CSV table of N, CA and C in Angstrom, one decimal:
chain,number,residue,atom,x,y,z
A,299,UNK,N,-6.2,-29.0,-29.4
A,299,UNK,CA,-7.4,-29.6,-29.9
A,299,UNK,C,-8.0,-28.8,-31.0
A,300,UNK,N,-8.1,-27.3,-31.0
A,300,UNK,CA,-8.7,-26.6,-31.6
A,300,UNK,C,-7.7,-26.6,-33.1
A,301,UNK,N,-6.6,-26.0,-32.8
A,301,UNK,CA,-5.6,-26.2,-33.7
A,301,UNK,C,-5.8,-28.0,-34.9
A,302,UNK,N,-5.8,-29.0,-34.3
A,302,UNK,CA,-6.0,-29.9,-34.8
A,302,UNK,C,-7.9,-30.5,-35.5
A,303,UNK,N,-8.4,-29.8,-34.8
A,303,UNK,CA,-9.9,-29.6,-35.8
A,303,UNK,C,-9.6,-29.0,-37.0
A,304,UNK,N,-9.1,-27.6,-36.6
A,304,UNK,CA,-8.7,-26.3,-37.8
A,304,UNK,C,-8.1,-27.2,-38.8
A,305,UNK,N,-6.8,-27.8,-38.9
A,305,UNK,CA,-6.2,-28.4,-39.6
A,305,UNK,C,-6.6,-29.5,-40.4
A,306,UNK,N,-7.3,-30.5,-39.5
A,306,UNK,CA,-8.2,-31.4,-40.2
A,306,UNK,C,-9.7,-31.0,-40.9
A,307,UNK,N,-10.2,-30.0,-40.7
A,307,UNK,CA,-11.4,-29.7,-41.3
A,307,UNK,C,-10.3,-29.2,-43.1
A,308,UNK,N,-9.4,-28.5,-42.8
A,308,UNK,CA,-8.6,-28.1,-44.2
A,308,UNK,C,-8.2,-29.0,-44.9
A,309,UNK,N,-7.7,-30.0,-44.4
A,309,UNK,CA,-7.7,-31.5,-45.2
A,309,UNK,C,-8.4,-31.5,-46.2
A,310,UNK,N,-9.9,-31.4,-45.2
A,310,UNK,CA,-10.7,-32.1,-45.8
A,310,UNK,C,-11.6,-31.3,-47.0
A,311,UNK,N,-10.7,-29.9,-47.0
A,311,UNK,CA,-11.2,-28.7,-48.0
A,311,UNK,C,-12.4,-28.2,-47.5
A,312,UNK,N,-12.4,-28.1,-46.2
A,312,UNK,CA,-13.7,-27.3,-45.4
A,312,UNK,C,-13.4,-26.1,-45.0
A,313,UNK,N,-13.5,-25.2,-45.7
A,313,UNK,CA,-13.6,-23.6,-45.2
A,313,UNK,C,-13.5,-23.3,-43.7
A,314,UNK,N,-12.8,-23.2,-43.0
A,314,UNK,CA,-12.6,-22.6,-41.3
A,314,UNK,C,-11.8,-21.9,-41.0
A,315,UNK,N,-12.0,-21.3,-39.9
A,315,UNK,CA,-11.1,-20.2,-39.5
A,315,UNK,C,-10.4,-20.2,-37.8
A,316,UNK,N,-9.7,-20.8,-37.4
A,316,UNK,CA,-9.1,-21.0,-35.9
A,316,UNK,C,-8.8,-19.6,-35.5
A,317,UNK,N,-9.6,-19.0,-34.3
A,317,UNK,CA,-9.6,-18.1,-33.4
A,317,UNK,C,-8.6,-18.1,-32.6
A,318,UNK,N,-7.6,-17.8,-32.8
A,318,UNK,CA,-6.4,-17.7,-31.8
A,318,UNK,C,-5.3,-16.8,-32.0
A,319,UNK,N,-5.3,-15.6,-32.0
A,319,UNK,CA,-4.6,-14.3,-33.0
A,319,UNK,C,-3.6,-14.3,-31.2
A,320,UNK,N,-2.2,-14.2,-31.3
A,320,UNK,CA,-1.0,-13.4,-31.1
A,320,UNK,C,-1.2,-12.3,-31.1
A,321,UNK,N,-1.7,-11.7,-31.9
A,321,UNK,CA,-1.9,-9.9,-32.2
A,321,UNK,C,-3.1,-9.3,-31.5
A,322,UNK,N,-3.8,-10.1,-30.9
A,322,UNK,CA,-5.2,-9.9,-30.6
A,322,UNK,C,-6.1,-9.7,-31.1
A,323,UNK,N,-6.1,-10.0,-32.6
A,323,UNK,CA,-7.3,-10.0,-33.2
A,323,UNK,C,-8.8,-10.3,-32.9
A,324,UNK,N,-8.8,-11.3,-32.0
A,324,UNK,CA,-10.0,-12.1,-31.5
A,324,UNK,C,-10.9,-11.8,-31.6
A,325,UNK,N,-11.3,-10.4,-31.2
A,325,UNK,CA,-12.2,-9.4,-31.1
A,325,UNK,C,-13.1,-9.2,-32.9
A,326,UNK,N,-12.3,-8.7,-33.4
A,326,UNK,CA,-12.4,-8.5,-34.7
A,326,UNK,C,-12.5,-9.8,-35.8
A,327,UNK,N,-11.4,-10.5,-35.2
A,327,UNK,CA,-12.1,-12.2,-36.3
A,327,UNK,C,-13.5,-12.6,-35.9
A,328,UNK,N,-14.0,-12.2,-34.6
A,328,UNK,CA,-15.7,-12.8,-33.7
A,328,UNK,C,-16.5,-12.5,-34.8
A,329,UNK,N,-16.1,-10.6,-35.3
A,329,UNK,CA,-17.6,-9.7,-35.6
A,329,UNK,C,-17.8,-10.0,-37.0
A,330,UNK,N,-16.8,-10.9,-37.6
A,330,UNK,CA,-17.2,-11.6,-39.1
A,330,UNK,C,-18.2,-12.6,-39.0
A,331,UNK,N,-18.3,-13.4,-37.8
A,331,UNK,CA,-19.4,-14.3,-37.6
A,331,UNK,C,-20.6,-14.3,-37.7
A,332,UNK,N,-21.6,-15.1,-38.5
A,332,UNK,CA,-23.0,-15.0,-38.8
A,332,UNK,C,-23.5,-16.3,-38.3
A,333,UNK,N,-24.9,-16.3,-38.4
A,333,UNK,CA,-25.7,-16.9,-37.6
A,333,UNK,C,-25.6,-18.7,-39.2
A,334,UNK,N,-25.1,-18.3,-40.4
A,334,UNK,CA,-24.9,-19.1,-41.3
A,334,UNK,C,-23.6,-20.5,-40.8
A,335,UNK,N,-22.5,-19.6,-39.9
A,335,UNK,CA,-21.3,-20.0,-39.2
A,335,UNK,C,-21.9,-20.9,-38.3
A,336,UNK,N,-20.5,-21.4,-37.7
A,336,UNK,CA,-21.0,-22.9,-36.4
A,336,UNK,C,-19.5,-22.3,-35.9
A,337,UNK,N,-19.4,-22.5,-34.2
A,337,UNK,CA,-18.2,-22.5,-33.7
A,337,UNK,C,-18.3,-23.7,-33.4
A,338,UNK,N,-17.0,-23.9,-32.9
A,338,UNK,CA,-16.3,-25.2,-31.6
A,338,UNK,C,-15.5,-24.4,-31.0
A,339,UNK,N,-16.3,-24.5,-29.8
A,339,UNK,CA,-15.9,-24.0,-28.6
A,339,UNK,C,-14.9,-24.8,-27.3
A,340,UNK,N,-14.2,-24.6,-27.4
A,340,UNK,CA,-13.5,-25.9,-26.4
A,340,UNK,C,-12.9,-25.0,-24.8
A,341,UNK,N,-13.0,-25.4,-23.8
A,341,UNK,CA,-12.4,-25.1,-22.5
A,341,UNK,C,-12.9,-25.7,-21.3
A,342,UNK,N,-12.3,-26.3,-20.6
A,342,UNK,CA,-12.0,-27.2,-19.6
A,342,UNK,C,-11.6,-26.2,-18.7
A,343,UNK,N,-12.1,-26.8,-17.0
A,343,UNK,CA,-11.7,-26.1,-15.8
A,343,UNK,C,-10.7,-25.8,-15.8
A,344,UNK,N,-10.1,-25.3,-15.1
A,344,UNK,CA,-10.5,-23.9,-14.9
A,344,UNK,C,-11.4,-23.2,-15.6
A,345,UNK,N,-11.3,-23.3,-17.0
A,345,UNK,CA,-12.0,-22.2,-17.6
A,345,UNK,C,-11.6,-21.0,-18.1
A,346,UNK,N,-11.0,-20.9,-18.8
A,346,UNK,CA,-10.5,-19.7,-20.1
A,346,UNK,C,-11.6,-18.4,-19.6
A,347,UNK,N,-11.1,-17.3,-19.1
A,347,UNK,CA,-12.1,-16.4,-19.4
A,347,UNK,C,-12.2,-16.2,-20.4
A,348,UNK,N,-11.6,-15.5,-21.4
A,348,UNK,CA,-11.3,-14.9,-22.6
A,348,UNK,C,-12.7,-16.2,-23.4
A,349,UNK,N,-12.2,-17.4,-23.3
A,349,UNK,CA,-13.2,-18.6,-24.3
A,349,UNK,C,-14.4,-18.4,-24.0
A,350,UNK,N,-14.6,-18.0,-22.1
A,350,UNK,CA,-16.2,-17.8,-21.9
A,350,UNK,C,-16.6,-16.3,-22.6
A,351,UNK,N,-16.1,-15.1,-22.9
A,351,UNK,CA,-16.3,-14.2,-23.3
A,351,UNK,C,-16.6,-14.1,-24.7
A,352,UNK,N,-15.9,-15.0,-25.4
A,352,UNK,CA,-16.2,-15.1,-26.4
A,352,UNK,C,-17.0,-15.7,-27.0
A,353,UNK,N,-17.2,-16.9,-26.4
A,353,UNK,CA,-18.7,-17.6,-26.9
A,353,UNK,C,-19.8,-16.8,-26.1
A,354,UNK,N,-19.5,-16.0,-25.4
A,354,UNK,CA,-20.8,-15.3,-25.3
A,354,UNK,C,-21.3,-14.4,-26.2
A,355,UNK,N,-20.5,-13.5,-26.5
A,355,UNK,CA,-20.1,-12.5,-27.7
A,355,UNK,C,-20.4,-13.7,-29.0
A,356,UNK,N,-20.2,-14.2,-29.4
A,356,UNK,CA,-20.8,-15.3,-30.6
A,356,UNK,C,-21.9,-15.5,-30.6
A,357,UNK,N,-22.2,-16.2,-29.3
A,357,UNK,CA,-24.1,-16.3,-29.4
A,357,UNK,C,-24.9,-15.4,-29.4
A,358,UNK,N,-24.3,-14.0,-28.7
A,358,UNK,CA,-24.9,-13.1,-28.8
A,358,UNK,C,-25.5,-12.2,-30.1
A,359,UNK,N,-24.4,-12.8,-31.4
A,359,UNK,CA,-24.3,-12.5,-32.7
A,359,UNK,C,-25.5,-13.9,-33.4
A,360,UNK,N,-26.0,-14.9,-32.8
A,360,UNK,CA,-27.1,-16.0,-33.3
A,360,UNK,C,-26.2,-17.2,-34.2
A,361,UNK,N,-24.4,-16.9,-33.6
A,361,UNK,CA,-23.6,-18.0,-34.3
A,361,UNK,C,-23.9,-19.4,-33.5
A,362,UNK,N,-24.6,-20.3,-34.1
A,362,UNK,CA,-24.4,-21.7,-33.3
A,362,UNK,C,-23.5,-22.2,-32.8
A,363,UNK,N,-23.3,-22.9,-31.4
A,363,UNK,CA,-22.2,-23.1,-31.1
A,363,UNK,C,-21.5,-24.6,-30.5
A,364,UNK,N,-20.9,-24.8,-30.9
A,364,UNK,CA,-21.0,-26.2,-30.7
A,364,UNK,C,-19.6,-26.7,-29.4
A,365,UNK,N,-20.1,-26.6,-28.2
A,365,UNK,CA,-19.1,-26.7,-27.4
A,365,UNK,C,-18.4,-28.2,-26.4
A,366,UNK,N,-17.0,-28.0,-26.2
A,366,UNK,CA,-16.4,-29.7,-26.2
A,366,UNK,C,-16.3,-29.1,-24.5
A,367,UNK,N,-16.8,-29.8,-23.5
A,367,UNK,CA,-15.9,-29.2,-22.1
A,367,UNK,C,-16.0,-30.0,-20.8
A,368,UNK,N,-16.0,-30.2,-20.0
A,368,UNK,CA,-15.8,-31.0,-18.4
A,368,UNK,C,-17.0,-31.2,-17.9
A,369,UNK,N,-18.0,-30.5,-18.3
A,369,UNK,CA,-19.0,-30.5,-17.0
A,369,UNK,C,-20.5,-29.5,-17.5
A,370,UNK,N,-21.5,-30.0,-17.5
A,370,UNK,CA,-22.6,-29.1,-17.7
A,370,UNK,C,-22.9,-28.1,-17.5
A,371,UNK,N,-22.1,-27.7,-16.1
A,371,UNK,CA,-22.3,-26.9,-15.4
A,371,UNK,C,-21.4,-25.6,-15.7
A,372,UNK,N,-20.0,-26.2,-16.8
A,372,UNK,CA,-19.4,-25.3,-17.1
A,372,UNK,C,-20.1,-23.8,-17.9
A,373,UNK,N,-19.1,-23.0,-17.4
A,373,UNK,CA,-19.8,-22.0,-18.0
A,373,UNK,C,-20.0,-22.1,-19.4
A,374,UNK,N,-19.0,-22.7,-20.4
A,374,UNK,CA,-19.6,-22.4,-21.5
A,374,UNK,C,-20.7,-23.5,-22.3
A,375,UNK,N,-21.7,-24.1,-21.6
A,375,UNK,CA,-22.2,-24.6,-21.9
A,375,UNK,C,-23.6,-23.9,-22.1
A,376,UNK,N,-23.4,-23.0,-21.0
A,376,UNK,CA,-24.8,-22.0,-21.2
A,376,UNK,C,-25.0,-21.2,-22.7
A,377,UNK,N,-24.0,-21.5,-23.6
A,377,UNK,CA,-24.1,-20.3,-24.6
A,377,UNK,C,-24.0,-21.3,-25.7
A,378,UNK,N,-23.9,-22.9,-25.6
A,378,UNK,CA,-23.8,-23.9,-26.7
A,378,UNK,C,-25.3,-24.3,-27.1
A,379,UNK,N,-25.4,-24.4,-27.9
A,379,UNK,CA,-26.7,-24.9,-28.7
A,379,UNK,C,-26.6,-26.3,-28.4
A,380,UNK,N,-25.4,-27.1,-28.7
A,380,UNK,CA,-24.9,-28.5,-28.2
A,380,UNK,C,-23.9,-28.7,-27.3
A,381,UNK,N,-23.8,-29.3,-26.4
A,381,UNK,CA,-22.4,-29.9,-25.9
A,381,UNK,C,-21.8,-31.2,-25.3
A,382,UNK,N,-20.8,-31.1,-26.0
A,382,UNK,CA,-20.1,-32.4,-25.8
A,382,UNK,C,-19.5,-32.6,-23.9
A,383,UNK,N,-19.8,-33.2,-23.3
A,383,UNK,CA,-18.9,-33.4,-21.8
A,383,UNK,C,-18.2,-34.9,-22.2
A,384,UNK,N,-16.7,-34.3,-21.9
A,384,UNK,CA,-15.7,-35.3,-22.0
A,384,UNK,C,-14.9,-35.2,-20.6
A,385,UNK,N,-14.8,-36.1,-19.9
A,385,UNK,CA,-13.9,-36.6,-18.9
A,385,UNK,C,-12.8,-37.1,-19.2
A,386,UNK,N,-11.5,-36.5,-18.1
A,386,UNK,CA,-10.5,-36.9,-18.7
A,386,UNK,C,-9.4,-37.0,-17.5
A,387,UNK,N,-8.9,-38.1,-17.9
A,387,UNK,CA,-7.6,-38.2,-16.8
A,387,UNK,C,-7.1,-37.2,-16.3
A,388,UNK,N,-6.7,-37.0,-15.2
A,388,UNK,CA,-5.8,-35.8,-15.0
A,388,UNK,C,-4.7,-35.6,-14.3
A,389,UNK,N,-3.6,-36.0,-14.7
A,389,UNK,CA,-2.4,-36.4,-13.5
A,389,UNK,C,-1.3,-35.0,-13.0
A,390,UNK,N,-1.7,-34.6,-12.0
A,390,UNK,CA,-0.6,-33.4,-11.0
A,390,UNK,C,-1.3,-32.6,-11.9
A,391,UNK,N,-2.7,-32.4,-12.4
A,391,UNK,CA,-2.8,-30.9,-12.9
A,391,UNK,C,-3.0,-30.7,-14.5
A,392,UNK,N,-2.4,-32.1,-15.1
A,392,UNK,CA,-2.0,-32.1,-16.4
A,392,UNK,C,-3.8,-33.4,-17.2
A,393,UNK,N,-4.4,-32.3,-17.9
A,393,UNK,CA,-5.5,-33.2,-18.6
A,393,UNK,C,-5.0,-34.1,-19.6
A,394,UNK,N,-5.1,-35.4,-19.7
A,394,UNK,CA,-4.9,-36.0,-21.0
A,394,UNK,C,-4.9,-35.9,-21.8
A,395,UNK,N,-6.2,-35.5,-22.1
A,395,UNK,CA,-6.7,-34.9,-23.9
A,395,UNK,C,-7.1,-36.0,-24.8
A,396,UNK,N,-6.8,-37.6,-24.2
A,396,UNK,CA,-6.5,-39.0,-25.0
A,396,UNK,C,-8.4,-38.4,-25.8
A,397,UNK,N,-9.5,-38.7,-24.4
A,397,UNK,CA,-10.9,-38.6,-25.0
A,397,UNK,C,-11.3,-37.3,-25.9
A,398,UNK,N,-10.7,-36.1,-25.6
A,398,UNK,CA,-11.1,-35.0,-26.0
A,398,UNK,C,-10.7,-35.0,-27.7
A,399,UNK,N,-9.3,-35.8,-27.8
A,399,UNK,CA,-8.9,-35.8,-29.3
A,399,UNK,C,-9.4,-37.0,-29.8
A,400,UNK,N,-10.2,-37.5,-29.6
A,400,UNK,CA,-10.8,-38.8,-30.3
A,400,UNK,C,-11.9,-38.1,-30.6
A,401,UNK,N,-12.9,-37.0,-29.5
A,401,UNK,CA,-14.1,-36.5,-30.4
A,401,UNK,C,-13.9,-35.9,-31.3
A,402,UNK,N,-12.6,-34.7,-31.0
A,402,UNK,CA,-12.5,-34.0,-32.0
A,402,UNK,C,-12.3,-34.7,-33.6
A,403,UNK,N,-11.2,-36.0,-33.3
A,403,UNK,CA,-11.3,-36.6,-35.1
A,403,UNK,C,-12.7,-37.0,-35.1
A,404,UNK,N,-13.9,-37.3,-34.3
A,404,UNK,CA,-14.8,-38.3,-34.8
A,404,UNK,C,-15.7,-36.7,-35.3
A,405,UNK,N,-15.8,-35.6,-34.7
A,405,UNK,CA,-16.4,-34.4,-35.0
A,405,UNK,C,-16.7,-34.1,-36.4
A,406,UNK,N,-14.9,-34.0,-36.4
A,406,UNK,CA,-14.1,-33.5,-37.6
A,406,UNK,C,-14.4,-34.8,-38.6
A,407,UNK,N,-14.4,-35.7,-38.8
A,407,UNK,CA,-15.1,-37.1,-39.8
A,407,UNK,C,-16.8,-36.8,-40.0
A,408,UNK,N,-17.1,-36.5,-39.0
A,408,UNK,CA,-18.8,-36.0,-39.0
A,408,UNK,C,-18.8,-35.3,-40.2
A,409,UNK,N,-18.2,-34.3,-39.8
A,409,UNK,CA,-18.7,-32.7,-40.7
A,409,UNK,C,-18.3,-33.4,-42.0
A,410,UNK,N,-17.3,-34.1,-42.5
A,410,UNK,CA,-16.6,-34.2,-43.5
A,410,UNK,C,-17.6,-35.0,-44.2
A,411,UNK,N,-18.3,-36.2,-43.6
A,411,UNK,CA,-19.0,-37.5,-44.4
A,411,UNK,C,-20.5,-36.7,-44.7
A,412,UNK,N,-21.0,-35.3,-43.4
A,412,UNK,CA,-22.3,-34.9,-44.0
A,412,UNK,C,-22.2,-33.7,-45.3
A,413,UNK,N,-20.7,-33.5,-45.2
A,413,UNK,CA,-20.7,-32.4,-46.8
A,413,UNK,C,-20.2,-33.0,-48.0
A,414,UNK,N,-19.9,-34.5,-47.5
A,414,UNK,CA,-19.7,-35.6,-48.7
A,414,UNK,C,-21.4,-35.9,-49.1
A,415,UNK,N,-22.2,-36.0,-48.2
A,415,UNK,CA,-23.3,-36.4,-48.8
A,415,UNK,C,-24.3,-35.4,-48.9
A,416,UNK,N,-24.0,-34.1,-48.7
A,416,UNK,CA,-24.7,-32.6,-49.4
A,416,UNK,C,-24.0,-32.2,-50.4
A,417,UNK,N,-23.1,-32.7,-51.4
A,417,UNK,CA,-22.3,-32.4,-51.9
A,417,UNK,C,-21.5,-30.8,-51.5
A,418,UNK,N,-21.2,-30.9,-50.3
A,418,UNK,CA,-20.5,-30.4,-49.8
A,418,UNK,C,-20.8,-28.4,-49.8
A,419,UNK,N,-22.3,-28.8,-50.2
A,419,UNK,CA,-22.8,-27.8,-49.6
A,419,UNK,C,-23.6,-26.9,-48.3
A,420,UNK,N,-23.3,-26.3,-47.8
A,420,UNK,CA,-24.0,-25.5,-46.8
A,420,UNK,C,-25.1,-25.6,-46.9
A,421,UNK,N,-26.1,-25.5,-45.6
A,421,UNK,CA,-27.4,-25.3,-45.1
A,421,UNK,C,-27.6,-24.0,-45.5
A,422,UNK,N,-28.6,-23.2,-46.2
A,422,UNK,CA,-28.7,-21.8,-46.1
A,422,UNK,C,-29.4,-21.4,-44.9
């Protein structure tokens, strides 16, 4: 899901950067974050430690955060300024994703039509 935001925000020639380093960068791509930045936060139950750690470490920095996940209750909703709760089929274990990737394109269409009508610039 996150992967296909990343991608579709580039489309759309919108500056982003997907948190997901092999190498472990994670740590070090966070501490470039400013309070000017917006995450999308995504994790579903179980629950990613690493994702809850992270968005805490983000908001802790005054990065807004804009999180997609299962349940209000989930942990990372305590560190989102907004959140999305999507429900989702779940067969032997396995989530759909059908509703979670429809917000994500409707998300990703958002950002795109309100920097078409800022001419595509930033809030300072």
């Amino acid at each position: 899901v996150a992967s296909y935001i990343a991608y579709a925000l580039g489309k759309l020639k919108i500056r982003n950067q997907l948190i997901e380093s092999a190498a472990g960068l994670n740590a070090e791509m966070i501490s470039f974050a400013s309070p000017r930045d917006a995450v999308i936060a995504i994790s579903f139950s179980p629950y990613a430690p690493a994702a809850i750690e992270e968005a805490r470490v983000i908001s802790e920095q005054g990065v807004p955060i804009v999180a997609i996940t299962d349940s209000s209750f989930s942990p990372l909703a305590q560190f989102a300024r907004v959140w999305f709760e999507v429900a989702e089929a779940d067969f032997a274990g396995f989530r759909s994703l059908s509703a979670t990737m429809a917000l994500a394109m409707a998300l990703t269409v958002a950002v795109g039509e309100k920097r078409r009508d800022t001419g595509g610039k930033r809030k300072a």
